[in-house]
Short mmCIF file of C-alpha atoms and ligand atoms in Angstrom, two decimals:
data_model
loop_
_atom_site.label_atom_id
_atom_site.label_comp_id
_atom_site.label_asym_id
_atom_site.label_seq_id
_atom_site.Cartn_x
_atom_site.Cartn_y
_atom_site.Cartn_z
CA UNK T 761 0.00 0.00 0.00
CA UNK T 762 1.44 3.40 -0.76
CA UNK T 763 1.17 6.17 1.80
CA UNK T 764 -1.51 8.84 1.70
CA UNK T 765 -2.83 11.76 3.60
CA UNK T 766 -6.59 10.25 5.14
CA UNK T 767 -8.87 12.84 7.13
CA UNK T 768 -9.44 11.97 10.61
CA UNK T 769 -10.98 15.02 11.96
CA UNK T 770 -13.37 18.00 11.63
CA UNK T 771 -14.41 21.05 13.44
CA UNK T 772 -16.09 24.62 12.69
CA UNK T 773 -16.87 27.75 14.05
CA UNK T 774 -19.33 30.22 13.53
CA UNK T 775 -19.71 34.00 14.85
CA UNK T 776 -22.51 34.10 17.30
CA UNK T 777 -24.10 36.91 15.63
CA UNK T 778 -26.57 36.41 12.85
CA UNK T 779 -27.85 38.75 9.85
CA UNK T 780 -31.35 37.92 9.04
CA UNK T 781 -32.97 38.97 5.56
CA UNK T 782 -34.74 41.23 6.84
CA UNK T 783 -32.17 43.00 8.63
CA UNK T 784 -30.24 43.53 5.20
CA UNK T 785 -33.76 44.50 3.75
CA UNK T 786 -34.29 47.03 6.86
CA UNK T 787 -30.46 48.83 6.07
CA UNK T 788 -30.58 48.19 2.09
CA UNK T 789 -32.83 48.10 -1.05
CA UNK T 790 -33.68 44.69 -1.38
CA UNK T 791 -36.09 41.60 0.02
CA UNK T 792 -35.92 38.69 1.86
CA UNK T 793 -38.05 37.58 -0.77
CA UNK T 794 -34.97 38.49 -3.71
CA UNK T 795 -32.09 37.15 -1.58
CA UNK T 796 -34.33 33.67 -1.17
CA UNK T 797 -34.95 33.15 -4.47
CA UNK T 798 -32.15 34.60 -6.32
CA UNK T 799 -29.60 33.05 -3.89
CA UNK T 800 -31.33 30.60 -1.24
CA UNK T 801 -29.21 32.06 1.57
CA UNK T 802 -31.73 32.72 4.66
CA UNK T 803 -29.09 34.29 7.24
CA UNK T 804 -25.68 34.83 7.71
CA UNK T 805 -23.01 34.71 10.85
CA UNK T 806 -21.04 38.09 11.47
CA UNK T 807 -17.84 38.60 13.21
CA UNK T 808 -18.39 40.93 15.84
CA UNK T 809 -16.49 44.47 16.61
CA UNK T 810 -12.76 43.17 17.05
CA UNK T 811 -13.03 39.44 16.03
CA UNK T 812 -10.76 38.40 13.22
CA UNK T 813 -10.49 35.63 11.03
CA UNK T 814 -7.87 33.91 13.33
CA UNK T 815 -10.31 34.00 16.41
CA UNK T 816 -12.52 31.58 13.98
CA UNK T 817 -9.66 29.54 12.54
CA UNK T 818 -8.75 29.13 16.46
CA UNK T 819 -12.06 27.67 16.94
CA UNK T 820 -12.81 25.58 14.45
CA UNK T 821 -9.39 24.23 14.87
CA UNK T 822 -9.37 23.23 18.21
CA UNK T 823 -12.52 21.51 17.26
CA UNK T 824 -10.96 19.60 14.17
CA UNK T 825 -8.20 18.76 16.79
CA UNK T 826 -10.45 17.69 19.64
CA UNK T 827 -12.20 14.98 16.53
CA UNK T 828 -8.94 13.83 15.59
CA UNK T 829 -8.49 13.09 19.35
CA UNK T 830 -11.41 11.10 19.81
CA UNK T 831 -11.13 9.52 15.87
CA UNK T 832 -7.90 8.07 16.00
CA UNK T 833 -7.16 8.34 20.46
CA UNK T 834 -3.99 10.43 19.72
CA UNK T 835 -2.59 13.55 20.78
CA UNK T 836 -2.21 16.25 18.99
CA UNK T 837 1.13 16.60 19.82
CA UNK T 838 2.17 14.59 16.48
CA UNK T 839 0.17 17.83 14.29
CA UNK T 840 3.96 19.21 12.56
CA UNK T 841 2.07 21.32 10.21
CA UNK T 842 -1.02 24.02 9.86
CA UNK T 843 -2.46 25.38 6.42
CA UNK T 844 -4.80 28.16 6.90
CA UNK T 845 -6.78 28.92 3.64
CA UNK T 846 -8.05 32.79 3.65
CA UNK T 847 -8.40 35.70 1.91
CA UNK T 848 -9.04 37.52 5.09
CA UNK T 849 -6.03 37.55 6.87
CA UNK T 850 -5.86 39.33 10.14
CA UNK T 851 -2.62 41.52 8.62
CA UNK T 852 -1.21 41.62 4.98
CA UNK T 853 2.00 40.25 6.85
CA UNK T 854 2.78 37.96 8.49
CA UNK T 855 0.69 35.00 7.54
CA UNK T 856 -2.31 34.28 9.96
CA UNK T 857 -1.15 30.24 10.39
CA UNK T 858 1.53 30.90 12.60
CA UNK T 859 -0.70 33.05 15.20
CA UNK T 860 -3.38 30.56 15.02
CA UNK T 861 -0.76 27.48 15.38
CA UNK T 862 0.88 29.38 18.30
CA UNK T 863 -2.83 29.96 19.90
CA UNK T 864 -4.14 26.35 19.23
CA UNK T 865 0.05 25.47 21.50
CA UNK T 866 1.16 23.40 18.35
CA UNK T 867 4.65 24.91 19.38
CA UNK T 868 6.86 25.41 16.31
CA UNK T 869 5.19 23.73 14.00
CA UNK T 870 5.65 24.65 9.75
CA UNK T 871 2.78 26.85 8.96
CA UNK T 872 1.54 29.28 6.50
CA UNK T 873 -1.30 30.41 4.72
CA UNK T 874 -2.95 29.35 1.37
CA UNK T 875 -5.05 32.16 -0.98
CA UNK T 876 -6.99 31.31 -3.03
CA UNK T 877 -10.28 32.83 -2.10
CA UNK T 878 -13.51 30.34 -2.43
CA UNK T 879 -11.36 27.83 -3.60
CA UNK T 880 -8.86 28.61 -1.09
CA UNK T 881 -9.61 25.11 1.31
CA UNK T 882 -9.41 22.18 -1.45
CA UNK T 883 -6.11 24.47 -2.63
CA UNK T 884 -4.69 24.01 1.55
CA UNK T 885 -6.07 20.16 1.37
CA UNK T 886 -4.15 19.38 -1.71
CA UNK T 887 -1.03 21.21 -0.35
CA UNK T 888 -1.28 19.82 3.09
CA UNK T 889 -1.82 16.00 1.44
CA UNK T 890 0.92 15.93 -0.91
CA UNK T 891 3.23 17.53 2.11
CA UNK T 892 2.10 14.17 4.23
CA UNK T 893 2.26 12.16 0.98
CA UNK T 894 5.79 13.32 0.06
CA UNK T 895 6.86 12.48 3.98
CA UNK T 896 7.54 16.57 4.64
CA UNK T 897 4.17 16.05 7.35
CA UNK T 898 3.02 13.51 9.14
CA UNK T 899 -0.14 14.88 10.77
CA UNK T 900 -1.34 18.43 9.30
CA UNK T 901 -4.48 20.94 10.51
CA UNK T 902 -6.39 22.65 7.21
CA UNK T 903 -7.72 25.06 7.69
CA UNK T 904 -10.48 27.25 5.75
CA UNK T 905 -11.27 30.70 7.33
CA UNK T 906 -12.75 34.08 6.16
CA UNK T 907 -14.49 37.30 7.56
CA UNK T 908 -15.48 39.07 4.14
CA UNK T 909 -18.22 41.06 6.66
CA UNK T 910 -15.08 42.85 7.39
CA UNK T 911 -14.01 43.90 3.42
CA UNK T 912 -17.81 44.44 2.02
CA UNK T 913 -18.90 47.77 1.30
CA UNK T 914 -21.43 48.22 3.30
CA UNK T 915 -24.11 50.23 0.80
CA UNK T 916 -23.63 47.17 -1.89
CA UNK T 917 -26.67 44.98 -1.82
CA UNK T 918 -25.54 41.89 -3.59
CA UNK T 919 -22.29 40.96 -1.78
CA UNK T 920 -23.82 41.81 1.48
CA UNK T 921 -26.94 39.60 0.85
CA UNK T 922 -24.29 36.75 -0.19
CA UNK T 923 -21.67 36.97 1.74
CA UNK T 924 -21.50 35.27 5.60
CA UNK T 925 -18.48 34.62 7.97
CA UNK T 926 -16.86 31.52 9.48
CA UNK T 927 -14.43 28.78 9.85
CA UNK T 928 -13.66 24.87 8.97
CA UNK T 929 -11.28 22.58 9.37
CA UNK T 930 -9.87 19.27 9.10
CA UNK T 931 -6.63 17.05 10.47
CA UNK T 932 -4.77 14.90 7.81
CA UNK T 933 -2.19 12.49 9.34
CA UNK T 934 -0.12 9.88 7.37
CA UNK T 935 -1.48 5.89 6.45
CA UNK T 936 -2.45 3.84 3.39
CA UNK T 937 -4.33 4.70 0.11
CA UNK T 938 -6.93 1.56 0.63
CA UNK T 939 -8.42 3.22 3.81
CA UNK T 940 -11.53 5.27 4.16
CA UNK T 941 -10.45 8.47 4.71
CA UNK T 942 -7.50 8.71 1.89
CA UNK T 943 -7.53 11.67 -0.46
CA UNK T 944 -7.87 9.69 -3.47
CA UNK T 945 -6.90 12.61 -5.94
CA UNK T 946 -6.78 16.30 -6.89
CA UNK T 947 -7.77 18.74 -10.08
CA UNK T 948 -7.02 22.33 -9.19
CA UNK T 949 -6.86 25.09 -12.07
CA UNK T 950 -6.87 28.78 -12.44
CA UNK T 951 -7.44 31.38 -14.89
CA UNK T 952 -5.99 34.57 -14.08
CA UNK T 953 -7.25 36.79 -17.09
CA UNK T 954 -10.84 36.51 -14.69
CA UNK T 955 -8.42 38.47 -11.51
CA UNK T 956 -10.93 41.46 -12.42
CA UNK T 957 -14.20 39.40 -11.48
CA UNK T 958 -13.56 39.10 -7.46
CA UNK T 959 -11.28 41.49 -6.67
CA UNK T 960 -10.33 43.69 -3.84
CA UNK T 961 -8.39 46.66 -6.38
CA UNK T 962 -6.71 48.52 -2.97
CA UNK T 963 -3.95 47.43 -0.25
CA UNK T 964 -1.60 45.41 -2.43
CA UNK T 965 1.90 47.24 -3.74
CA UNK T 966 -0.10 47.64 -6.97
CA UNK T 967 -2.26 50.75 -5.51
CA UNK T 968 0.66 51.31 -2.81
CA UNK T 969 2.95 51.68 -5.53
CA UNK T 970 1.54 54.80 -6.34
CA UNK T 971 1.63 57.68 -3.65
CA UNK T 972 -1.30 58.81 -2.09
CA UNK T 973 -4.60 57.24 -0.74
CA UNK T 974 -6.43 54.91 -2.57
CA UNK T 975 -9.49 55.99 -4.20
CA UNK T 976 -12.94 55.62 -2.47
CA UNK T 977 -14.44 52.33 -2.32
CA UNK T 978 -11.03 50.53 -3.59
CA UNK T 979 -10.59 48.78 -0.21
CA UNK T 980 -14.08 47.23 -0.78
CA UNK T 981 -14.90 43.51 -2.24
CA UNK T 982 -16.41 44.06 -5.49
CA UNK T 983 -17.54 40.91 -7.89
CA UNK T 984 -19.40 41.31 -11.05
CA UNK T 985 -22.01 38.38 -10.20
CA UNK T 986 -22.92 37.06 -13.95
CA UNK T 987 -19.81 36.17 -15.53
CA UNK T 988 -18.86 34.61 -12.03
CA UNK T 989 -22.41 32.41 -12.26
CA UNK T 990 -20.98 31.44 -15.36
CA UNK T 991 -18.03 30.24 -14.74
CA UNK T 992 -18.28 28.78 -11.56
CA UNK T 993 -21.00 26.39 -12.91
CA UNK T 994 -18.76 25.63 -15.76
CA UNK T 995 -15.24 25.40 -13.71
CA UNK T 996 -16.48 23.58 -11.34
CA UNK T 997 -18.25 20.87 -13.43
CA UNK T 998 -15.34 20.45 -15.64
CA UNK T 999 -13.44 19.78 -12.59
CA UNK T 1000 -15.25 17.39 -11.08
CA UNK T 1001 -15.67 15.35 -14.17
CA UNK T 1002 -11.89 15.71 -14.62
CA UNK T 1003 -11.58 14.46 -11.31
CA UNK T 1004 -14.21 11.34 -11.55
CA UNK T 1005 -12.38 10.56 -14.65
CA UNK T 1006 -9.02 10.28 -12.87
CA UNK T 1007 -10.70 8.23 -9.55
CA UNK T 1008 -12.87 5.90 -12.06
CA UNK T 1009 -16.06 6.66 -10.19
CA UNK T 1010 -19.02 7.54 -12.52
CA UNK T 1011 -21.54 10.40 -10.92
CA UNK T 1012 -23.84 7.84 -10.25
CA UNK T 1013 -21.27 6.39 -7.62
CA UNK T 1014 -20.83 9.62 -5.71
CA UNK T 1015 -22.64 9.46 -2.89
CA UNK T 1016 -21.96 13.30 -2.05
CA UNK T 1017 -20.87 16.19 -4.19
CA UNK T 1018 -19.78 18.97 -1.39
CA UNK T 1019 -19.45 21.89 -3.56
CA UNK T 1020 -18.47 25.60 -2.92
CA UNK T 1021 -21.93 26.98 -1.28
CA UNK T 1022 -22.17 30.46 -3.41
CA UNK T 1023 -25.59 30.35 -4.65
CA UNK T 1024 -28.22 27.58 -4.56
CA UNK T 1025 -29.21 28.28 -8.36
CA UNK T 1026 -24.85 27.51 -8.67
CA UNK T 1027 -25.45 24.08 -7.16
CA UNK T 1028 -28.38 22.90 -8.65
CA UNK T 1029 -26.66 23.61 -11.99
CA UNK T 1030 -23.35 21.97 -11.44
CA UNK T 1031 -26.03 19.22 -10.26
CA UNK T 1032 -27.89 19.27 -14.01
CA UNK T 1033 -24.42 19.46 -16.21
CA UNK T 1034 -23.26 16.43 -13.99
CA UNK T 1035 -26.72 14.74 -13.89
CA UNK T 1036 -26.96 14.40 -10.13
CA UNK T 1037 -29.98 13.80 -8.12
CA UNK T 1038 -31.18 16.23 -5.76
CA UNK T 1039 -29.95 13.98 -2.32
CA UNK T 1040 -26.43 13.84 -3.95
CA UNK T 1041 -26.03 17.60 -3.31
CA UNK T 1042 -25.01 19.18 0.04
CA UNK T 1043 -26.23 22.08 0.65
CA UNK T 1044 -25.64 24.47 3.61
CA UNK T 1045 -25.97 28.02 2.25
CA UNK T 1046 -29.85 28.92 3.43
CA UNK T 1047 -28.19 28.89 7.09
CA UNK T 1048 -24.62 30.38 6.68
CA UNK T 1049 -24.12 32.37 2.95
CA UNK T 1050 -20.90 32.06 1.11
CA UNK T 1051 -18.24 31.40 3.78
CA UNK T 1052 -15.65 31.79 1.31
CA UNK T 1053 -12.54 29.31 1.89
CA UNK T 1054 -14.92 27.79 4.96
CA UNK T 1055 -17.65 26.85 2.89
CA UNK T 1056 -16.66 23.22 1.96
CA UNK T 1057 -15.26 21.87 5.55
CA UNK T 1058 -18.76 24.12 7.27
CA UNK T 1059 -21.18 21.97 4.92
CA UNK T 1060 -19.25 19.06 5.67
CA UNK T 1061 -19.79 19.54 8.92
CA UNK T 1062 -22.87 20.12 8.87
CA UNK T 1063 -23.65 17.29 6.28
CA UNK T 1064 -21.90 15.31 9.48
CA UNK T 1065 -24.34 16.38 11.77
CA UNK T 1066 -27.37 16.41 10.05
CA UNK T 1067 -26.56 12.53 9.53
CA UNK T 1068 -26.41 13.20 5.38
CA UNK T 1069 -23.13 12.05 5.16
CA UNK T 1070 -22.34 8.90 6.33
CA UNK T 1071 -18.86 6.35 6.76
CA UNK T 1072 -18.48 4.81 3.40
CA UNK T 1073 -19.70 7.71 1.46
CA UNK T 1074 -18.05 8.11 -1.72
CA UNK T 1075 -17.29 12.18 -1.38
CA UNK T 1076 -16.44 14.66 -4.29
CA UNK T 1077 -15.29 17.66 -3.44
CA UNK T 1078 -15.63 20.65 -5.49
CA UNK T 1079 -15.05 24.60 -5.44
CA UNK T 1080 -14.64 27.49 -7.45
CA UNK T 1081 -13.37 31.26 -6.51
CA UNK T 1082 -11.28 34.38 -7.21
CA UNK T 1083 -8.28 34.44 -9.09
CA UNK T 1084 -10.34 32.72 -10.96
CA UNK T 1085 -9.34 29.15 -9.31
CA UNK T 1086 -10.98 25.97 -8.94
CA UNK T 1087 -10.46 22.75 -7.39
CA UNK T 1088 -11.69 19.42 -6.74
CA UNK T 1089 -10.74 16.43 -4.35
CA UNK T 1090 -12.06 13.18 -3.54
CA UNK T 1091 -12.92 10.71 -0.44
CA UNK T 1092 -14.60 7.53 0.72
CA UNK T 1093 -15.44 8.95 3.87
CA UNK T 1094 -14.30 7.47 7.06
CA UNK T 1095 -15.84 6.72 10.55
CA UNK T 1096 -15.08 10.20 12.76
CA UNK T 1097 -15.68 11.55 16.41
CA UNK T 1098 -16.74 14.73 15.53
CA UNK T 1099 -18.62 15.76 19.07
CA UNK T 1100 -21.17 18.82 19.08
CA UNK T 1101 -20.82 21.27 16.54
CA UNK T 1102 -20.01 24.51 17.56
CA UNK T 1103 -22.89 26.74 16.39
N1 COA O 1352 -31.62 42.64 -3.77
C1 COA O 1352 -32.40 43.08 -4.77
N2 COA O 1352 -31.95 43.23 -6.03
C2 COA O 1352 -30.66 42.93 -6.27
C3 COA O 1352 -29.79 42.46 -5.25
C4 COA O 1352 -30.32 42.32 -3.96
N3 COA O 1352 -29.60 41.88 -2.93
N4 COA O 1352 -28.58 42.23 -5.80
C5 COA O 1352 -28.67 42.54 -7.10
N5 COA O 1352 -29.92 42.97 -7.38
C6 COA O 1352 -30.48 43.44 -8.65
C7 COA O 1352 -29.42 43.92 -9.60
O1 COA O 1352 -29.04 45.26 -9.28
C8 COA O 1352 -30.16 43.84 -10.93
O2 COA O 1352 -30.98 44.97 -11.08
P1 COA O 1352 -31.11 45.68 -12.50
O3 COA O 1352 -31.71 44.61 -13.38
O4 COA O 1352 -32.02 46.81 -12.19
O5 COA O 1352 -29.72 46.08 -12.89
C9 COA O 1352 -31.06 42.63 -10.73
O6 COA O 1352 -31.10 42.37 -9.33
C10 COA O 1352 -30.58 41.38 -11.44
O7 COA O 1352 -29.18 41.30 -11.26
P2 COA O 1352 -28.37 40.09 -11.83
O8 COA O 1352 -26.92 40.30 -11.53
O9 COA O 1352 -28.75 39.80 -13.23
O10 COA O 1352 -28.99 38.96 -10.92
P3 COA O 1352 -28.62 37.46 -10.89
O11 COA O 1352 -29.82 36.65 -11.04
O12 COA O 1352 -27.44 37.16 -11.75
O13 COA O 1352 -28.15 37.27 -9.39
C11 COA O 1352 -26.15 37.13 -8.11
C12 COA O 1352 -27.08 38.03 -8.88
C13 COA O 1352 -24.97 37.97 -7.60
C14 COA O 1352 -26.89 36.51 -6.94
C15 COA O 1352 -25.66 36.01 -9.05
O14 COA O 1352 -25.15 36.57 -10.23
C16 COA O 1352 -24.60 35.18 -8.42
O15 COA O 1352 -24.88 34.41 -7.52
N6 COA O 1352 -23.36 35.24 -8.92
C17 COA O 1352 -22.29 34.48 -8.38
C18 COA O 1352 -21.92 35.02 -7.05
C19 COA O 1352 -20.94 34.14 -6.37
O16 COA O 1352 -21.21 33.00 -6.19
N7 COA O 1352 -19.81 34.68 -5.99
C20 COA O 1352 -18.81 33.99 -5.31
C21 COA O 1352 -18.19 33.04 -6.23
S1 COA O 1352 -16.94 32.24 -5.46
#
């Protein structure tokens, strides 16, 4: 048997405070009513005043960790490595992973972070797994974390109505391909002549490069939603037939697709170009938005919880996101502790 990076835990954190509908409809021009149908996202969590991205990552960490504890009756102490995928880092330097690895007492473990916005957690996974499959890591904590509440301009109806906070995460550790649990494969792409379509235009040396303030609004998210529709749909059923291809599982044989939760009418096309049923599709978005990098590990979790996903599940993977960038990975899921989910 050759050796291969298999999950054995998962955790995920969400900010207490939620952002009904018809709170966005009481501040903005728009309905609970348009959001619902255009979207299917009911609510949203928001950080509070002076939580970060890292205070999540912490969380949903230590959770991951605590699973892996009861999954596999180990410490953590053998964890030598921590990917944090965000696009909201608490500073534009240094990295997030080390404060979060240093908070979570990993000690000096490797540790950095991963951006690749929506996409940004199967990007960390794929990292993290060939690290443990090349014998740099034995036992690694990926993480997905973002708090885009904190880049949104606040008068802009659509990303506001889309866009919620949180954290996921998972903890590889070394064993054999054959065993539930083993990332089975990868198909990650990008196209960069789409940077333009989810962009945030200030704080990189591009605008600093220039002297002077940038101009008004540049430090805000922007994302120019129908051309993103588009080709997240397309990218990320490519990819995931790519990816079947490569596993030899037919879409009949997945038992779960887990894709990037942007937009119901998003998932229930990917489901139609793949021909999937309806109870193939996870779907989390109604409770949390787009959580950005921790959209795929929060719907797993939740999938978890809800008793959707089950041990022996075949599992694919699938997201798409800024840059552009899009990614795919895929599981037979395993048996996991996973305790009560926080929030
Ligand atoms: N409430 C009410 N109306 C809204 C609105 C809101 N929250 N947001 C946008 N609208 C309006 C638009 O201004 C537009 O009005 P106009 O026709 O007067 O110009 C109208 O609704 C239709 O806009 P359109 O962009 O065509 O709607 P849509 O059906 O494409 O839905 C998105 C818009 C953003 C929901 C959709 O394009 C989308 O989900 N895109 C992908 C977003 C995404 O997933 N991003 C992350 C990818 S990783």
């Amino acid at each position: 048997m050759s050796r291969a990076a298999v999950l054995c835990g998962l955790g995920g954190a969400l900010p207490e405070r939620i952002v009904s509908n018809e709170e966005l409809a009481a501040q903005l021009d728009t309905s609970d009513r348009w959001i619902r149908t255009r979207t299917g996202i009911g609510q949203r969590h928001v950080v509070a005043p002076g939580q970060s991205t890292s205070d999540l990552a912490v969380a949903a960490g230590a959770q991951a960790l605590a699973s892996a504890r009861g999954t596999a009756g180990q410490p953590d102490d053998g964890v030598d490595l921590v990917v944090l995928a965000t696009s909201t880092p608490d500073r534009p330097c240094p990295a997030t992973a080390p404060d979060v690895a240093h908070r979570l007492g990993l000690g000096g473990v490797a540790s950095f972070d991963v951006s690749a916005v929506c996409t940004g957690f199967v990007y960390a996974l794929a990292t993290a797994a060939s690290m443990i499959t090349a014998g740099v890591a034995g036992r690694a904590l990926v993480i997905g974390a973002d708090t885009f509440s904190t880049i949104l301009d606040p008068a802009d109806r659509t990303t506001r109505a889309i866009f919620g906070d949180g954290a996921g995460a998972v903890v590889l550790r070394a064993g054999e391909a054959g065993e539930p649990g083993a990332l089975l494969g990868f198909d990650l792409g990008s196209d960069g002549s789409g940077t333009d379509l989810i962009t945030v235009r200030a704080g990189g040396s591009r605008q600093r490069s220039v002297p002077g303030p940038a101009a008004a609004g540049e430090e805000f998210f922007t994302m120019d939603g129908r051309p993103v529709f588009t080709r997240a749909v397309l990218d990320m059923s490519r990819s995931s037939q790519n990816l079947l291809e490569r596993v030899g599982w037919s879409t009949a044989e997945v038992d779960k697709v887990v894709a990037h939760q942007a937009n119901i009418r998003i998932l229930n096309a990917v489901g139609e170009q793949l021909g999937l049923e309806e109870k193939q599709i996870v779907a989390n978005l109604d409770r949390v938005g787009n959580t950005v990098a921790a959209s795929i590990p929060l719907a797993l979790r939740d999938a978890v919880a809800g008793g959707e996903l089950q041990p022996g599940h075949r599992v694919l993977l699938t997201g798409f996101g800024g840059g552009l960038t899009w990614g795919s990975a895929a599981l037979v899921w395993p048996e996991l502790e996973t305790g009560r989910p926080h929030r």
